[in-house]
XYZ file of C-alpha atoms in Angstrom:
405
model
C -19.124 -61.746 20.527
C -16.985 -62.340 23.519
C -17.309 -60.054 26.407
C -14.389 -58.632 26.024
C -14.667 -57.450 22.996
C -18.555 -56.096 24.344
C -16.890 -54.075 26.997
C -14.156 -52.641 24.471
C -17.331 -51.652 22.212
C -18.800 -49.853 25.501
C -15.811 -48.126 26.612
C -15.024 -46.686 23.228
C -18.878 -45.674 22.863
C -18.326 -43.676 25.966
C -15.424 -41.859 25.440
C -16.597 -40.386 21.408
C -17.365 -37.228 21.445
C -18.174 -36.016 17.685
C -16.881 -32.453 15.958
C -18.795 -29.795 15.454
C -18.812 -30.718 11.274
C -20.224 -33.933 11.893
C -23.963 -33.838 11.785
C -26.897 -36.066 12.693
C -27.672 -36.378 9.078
C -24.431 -38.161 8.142
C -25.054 -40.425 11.437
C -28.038 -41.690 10.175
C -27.701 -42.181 6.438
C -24.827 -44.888 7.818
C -27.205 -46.683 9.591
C -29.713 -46.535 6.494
C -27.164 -47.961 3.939
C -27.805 -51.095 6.257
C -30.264 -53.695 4.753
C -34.149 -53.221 5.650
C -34.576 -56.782 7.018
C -31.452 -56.064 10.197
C -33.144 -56.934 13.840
C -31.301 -56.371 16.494
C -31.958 -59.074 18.881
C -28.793 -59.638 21.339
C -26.557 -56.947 22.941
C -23.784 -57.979 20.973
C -25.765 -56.871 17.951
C -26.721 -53.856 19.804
C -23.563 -52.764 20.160
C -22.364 -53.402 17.072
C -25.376 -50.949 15.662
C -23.760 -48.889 17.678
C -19.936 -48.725 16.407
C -21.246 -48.608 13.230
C -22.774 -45.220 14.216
C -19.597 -44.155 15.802
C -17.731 -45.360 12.856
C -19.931 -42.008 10.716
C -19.547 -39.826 13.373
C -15.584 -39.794 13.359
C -14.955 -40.508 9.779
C -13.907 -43.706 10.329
C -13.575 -46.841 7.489
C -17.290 -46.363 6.501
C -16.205 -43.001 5.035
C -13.809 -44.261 3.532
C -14.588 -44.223 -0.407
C -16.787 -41.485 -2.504
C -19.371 -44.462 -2.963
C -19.465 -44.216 0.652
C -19.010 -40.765 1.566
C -22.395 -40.370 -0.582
C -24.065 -42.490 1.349
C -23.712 -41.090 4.601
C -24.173 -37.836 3.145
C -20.821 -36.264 3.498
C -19.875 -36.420 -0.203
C -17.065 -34.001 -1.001
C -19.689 -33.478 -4.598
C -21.610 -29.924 -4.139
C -25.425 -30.760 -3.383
C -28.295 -29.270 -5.218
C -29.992 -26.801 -2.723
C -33.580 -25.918 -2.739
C -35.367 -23.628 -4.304
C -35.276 -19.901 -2.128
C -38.762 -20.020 -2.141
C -39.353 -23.827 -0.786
C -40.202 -23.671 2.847
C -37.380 -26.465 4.045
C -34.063 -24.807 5.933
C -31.002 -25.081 3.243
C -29.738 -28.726 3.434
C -32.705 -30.206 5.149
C -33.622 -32.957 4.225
C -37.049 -33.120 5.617
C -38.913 -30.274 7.852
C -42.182 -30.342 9.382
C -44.058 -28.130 11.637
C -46.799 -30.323 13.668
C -49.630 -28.546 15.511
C -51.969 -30.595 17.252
C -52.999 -33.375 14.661
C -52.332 -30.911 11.365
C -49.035 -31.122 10.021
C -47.167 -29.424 7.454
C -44.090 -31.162 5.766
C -41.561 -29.549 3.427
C -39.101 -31.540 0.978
C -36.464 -30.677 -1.100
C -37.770 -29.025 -4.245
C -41.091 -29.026 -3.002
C -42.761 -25.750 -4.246
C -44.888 -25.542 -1.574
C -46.161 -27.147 2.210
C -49.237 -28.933 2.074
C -51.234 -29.725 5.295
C -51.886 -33.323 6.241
C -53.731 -34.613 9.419
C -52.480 -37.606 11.548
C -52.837 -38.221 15.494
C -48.856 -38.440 16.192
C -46.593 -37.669 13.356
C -42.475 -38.572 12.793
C -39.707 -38.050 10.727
C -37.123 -40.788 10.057
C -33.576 -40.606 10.159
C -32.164 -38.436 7.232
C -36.544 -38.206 5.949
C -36.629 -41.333 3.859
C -40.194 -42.263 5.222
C -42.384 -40.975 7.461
C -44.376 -42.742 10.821
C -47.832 -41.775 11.402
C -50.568 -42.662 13.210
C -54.304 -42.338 12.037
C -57.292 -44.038 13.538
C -55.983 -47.416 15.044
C -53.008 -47.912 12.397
C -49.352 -47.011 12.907
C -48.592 -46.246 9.215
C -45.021 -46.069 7.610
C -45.454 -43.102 4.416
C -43.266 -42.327 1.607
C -42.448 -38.349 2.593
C -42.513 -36.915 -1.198
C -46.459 -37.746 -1.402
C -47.359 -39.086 1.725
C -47.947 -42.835 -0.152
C -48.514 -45.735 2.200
C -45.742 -48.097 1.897
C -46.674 -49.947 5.309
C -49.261 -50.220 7.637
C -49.417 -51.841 11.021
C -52.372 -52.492 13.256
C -52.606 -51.135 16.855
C -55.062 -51.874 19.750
C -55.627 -48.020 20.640
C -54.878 -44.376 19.359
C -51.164 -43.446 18.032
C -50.418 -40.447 20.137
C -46.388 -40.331 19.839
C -43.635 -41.597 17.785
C -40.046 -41.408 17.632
C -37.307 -43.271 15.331
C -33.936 -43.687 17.030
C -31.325 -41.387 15.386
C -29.534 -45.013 13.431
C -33.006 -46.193 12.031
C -33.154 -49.490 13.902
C -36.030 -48.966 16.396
C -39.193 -47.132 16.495
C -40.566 -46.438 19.755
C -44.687 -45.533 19.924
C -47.195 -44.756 22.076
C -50.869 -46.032 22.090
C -54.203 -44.742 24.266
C -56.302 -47.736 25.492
C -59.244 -47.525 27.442
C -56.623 -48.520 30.585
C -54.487 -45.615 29.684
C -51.258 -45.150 27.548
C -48.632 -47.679 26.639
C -45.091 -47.756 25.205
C -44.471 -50.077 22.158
C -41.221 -50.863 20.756
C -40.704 -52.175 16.800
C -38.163 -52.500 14.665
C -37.168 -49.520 11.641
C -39.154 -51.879 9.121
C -42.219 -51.803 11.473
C -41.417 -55.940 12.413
C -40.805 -57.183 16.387
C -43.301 -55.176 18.213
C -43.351 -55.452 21.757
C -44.776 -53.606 24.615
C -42.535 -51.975 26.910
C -44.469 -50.289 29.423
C -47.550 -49.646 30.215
C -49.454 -46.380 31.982
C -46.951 -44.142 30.541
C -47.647 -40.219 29.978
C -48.398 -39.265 25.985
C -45.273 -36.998 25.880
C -42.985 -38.215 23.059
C -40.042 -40.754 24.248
C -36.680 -39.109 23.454
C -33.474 -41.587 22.021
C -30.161 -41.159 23.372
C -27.474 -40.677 20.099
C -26.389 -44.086 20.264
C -29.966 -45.560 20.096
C -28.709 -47.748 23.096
C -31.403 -46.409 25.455
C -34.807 -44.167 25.311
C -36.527 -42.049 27.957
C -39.872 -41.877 28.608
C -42.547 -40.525 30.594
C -44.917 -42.596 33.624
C -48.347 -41.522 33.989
C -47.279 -40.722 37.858
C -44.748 -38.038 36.200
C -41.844 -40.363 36.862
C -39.257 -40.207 34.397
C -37.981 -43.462 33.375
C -34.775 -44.728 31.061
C -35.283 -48.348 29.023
C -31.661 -49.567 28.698
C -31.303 -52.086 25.768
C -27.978 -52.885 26.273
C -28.419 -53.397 29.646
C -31.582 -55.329 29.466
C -32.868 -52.975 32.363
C -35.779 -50.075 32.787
C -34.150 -47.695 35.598
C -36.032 -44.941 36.936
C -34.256 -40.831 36.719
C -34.129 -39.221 39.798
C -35.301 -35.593 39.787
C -33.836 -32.497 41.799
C -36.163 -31.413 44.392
C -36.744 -28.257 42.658
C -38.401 -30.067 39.871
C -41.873 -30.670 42.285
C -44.798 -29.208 40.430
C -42.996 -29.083 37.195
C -44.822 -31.683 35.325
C -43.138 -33.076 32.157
C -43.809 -31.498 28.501
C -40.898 -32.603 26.609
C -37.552 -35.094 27.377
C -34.904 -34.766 25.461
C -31.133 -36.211 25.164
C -28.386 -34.593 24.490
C -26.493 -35.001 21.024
C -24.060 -37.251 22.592
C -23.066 -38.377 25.742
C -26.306 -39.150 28.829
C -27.814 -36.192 30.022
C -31.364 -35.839 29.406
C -33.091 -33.014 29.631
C -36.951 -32.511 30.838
C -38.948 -29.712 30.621
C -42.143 -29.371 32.686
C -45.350 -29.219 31.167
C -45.790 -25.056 30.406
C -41.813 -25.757 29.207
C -40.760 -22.911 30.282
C -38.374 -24.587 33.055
C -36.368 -27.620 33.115
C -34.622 -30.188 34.901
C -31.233 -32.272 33.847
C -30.270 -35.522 35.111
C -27.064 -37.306 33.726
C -28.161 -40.924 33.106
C -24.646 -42.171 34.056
C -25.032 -41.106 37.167
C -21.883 -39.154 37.343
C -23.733 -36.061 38.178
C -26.103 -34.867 40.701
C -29.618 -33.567 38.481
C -30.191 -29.877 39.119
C -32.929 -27.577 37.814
C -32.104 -24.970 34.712
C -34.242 -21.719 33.384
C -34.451 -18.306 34.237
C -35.865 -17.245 37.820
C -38.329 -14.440 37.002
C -40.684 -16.521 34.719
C -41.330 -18.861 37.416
C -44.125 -16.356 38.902
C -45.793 -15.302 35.375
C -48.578 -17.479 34.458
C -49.794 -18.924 32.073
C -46.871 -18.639 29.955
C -46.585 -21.306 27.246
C -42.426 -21.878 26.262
C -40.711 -23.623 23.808
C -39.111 -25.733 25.936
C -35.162 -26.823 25.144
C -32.907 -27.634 22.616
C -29.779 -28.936 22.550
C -26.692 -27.635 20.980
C -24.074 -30.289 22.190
C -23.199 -32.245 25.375
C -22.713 -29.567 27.677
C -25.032 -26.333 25.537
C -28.775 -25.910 25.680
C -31.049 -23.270 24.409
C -34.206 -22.442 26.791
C -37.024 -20.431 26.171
C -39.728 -18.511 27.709
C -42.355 -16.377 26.572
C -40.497 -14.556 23.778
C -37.095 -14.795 24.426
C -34.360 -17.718 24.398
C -31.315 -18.126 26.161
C -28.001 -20.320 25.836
C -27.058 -22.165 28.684
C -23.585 -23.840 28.934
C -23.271 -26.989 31.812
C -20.222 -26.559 33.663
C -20.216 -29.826 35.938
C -22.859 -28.673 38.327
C -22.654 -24.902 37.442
C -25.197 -23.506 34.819
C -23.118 -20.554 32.470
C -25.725 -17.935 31.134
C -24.878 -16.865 27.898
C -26.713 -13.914 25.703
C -30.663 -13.844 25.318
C -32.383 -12.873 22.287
C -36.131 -12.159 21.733
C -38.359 -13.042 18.998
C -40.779 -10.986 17.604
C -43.583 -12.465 19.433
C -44.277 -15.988 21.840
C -42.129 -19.155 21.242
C -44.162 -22.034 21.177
C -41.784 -24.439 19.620
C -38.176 -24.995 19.098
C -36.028 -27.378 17.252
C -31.922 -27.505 16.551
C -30.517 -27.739 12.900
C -28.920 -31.005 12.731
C -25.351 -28.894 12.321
C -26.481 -27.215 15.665
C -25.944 -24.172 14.256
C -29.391 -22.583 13.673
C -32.550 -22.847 15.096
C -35.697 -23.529 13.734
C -38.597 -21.648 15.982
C -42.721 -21.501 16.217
C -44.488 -17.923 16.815
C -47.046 -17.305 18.361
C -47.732 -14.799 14.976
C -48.035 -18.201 13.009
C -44.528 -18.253 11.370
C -41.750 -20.691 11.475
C -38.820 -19.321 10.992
C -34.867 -19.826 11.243
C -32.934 -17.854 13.726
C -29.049 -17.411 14.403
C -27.616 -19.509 17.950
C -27.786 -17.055 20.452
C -24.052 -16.569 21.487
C -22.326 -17.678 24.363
C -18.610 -16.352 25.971
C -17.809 -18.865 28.910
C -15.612 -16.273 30.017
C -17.891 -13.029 30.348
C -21.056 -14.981 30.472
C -22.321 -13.728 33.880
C -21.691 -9.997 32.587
C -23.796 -11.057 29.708
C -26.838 -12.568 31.822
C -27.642 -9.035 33.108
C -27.514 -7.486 29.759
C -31.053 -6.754 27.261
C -31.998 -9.031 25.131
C -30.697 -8.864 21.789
C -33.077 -9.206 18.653
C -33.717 -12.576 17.330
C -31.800 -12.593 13.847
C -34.174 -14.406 11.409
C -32.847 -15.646 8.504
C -35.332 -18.001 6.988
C -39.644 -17.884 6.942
C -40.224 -21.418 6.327
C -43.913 -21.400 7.161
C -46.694 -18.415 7.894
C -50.192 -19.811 8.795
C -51.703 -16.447 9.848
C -55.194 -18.283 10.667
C -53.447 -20.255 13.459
C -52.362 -17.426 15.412
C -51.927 -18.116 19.402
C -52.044 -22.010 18.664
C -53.819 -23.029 21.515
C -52.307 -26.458 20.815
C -48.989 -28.381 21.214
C -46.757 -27.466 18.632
C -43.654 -29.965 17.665
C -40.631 -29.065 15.368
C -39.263 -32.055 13.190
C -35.962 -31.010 11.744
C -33.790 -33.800 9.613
């Protein structure tokens, strides 16, 4: 590929900005359709992974036939739905609810949620398999029964996974006697590679494009693996960030800014990876002083829309340049501990602290009248789905994670 043609690739990468009916789903059952045995080796390649992924998030050629449009899961054909009484968010195609090393994963059809234990625990793009770890293996499960279709042998304990939103990489993390280290591998477990070592155990978070992942130093440096740059390039924090810790990192749907809660995620920071904007500190003032207090941490709606949370209540945020827009809060009927965004961004899927999972409505957001809003009471969480009620885990001492494809 020349290099024209490489920066062309780049500048139209940067400038896409998906619609609101596009959804993460259709993104990556594109990159699926792609044979099993693709390695990306060069940053030609890389980029081309890439187009293709912009190609299903605009419509473009790929969508161009019904054969196609099926694939990438936009098919103009109604879909079968679940069952009502299946525990898996209408047109999900995978949902599980991970609490320390016991998960519970929900399929389509699937009369009921069966626990499972595994030491770090990840959905694939669209839930065609599953990545777990258990003892010193990094296994690769089919999702309807949990089957081992792959395993791979690690020097350590799994801790963390995640897949990049096109399939093509898998990034992990293993515990050594000398501490934690970042692997990378290929979607059909080939090409691993370490990629850093003494990292922190918190799960790495993809940017859309799969282009670049974010992960955590055991010094609580944040750091940013380029792969079409070749480069590893370090985030710098605001100063109000000191003390913060990191619990969760997380990249926005599209476009670079990265989002990192601290470790009681009740608080956050946001750097823009581009380095077009300064990083500044987001969450609501008057939870800083109440501790312990355990939040959900944050979820993205879109480039510029977050949800935070905080002891029972969540709040939209909208990013205006440097300028943080409160929208309207609403409160759940008991602690957050988890949070996760429908890939449509138009629900939410959140953990209690009363050992449900359940769906709730967006909390609403009026750029206009948004600081009248901020001083207003916080409206009632609207559920509209139980997907999971575990009374015997109420207060979950441990980390819980929401996996929502």
């Amino acid at each position: 590929m020349s290099r024209e043609l490489e920066e062309r690739l780049e500048r139209a990468l940067s400038q896409v900005e998906p619609g609101d009916a596009v959804t993460e789903q259709a993104r990556a059952a594109a990159m699926d359709a792609l044979p099993r045995g693709l390695r990306v080796r060069h940053r030609a390649a890389l980029l081309i992974a890439a187009a293709v992924a912009v190609l299903a998030l605009t419509g473009g050629t790929l969508a161009a036939s019904e054969t196609a449009r099926e694939v990438v899961g936009i098919s103009s054909a109604k879909k079968e739905r679940a069952p009502a009484e299946a525990p898996l968010p209408a047109g999900a195609s995978g949902f599980a609810t991970v609490v320390g090393e016991t998960v519970w994963l929900a399929r389509p059809n699937a009369s009921e949620t069966r626990p499972a234990r595994f030491t770090a625990f990840e959905l694939s793009p669209n839930a065609i398999y599953v990545a777990a770890g258990s003892g010193n293996t990094l296994l690769a499960l089919d999702p309807s029964g949990l089957k081992v279709v792959k395993r791979h042998r690690v020097e350590g304990r799994v801790t963390a996974i995640t897949w990049a939103p096109i399939g093509i990489y898998i990034a992990y993390i293993v515990r050594t006697a000398d501490g934690s280290n970042l692997h990378l591998m290929e979607g059909n477990f080939t090409n691993d590679r370490l990629i850093a070592r003494h990292v922190s155990d918190v799960t790495p978070s993809w940017r859309w494009d799969s282009l670049a992942v974010a992960f955590a130093k055991s010094d609580g440096s944040v750091q940013v693996l380029d792969l079409g740059a070749g480069r590893t390039f370090a985030v710098e924090p605001p100063p109000c960030s000191a003390g913060l810790g990191t619990g969760q990192l997380a990249f926005a749907p599209y476009g670079g800014r990265l989002a990192v809660s601290g470790e009681m995620r009740y608080t956050a920071w946001i750097a823009d990876t581009t380095g077009s904007r300064s990083p500044m500190c987001v969450g609501d003032r008057y939870v800083r002083s109440v501790t312990p207090v355990s939040g959900g941490g944050v979820a993205w709606l879109g480039q510029n829309d977050l949800v935070m949370t905080a002891m029972q209540r969540a709040r939209r945020l909208h990013l205006d340049g440097n300028q943080i827009v409160r929208g309207r809060m609403i409160e759940a009927p008991a602690g957050i501990t988890a949070i996760a965004t429908a890939p449509d961004r138009r629900t939410l899927a959140v953990a209690l602290e009363d050992g449900r999972v359940v769906v709730v409505a967006v909390p609403s957001i009026d750029v206009g009248q948004a600081g009248l809003l901020s001083s207003f009471e916080p409206a009632q969480a609207e559920i509209r789905q139980v997907l999971l009620n575990v009374p015997e885990l109420r207060g979950w001492p441990l980390r819980v994670t929401l996996l929502w494809r």
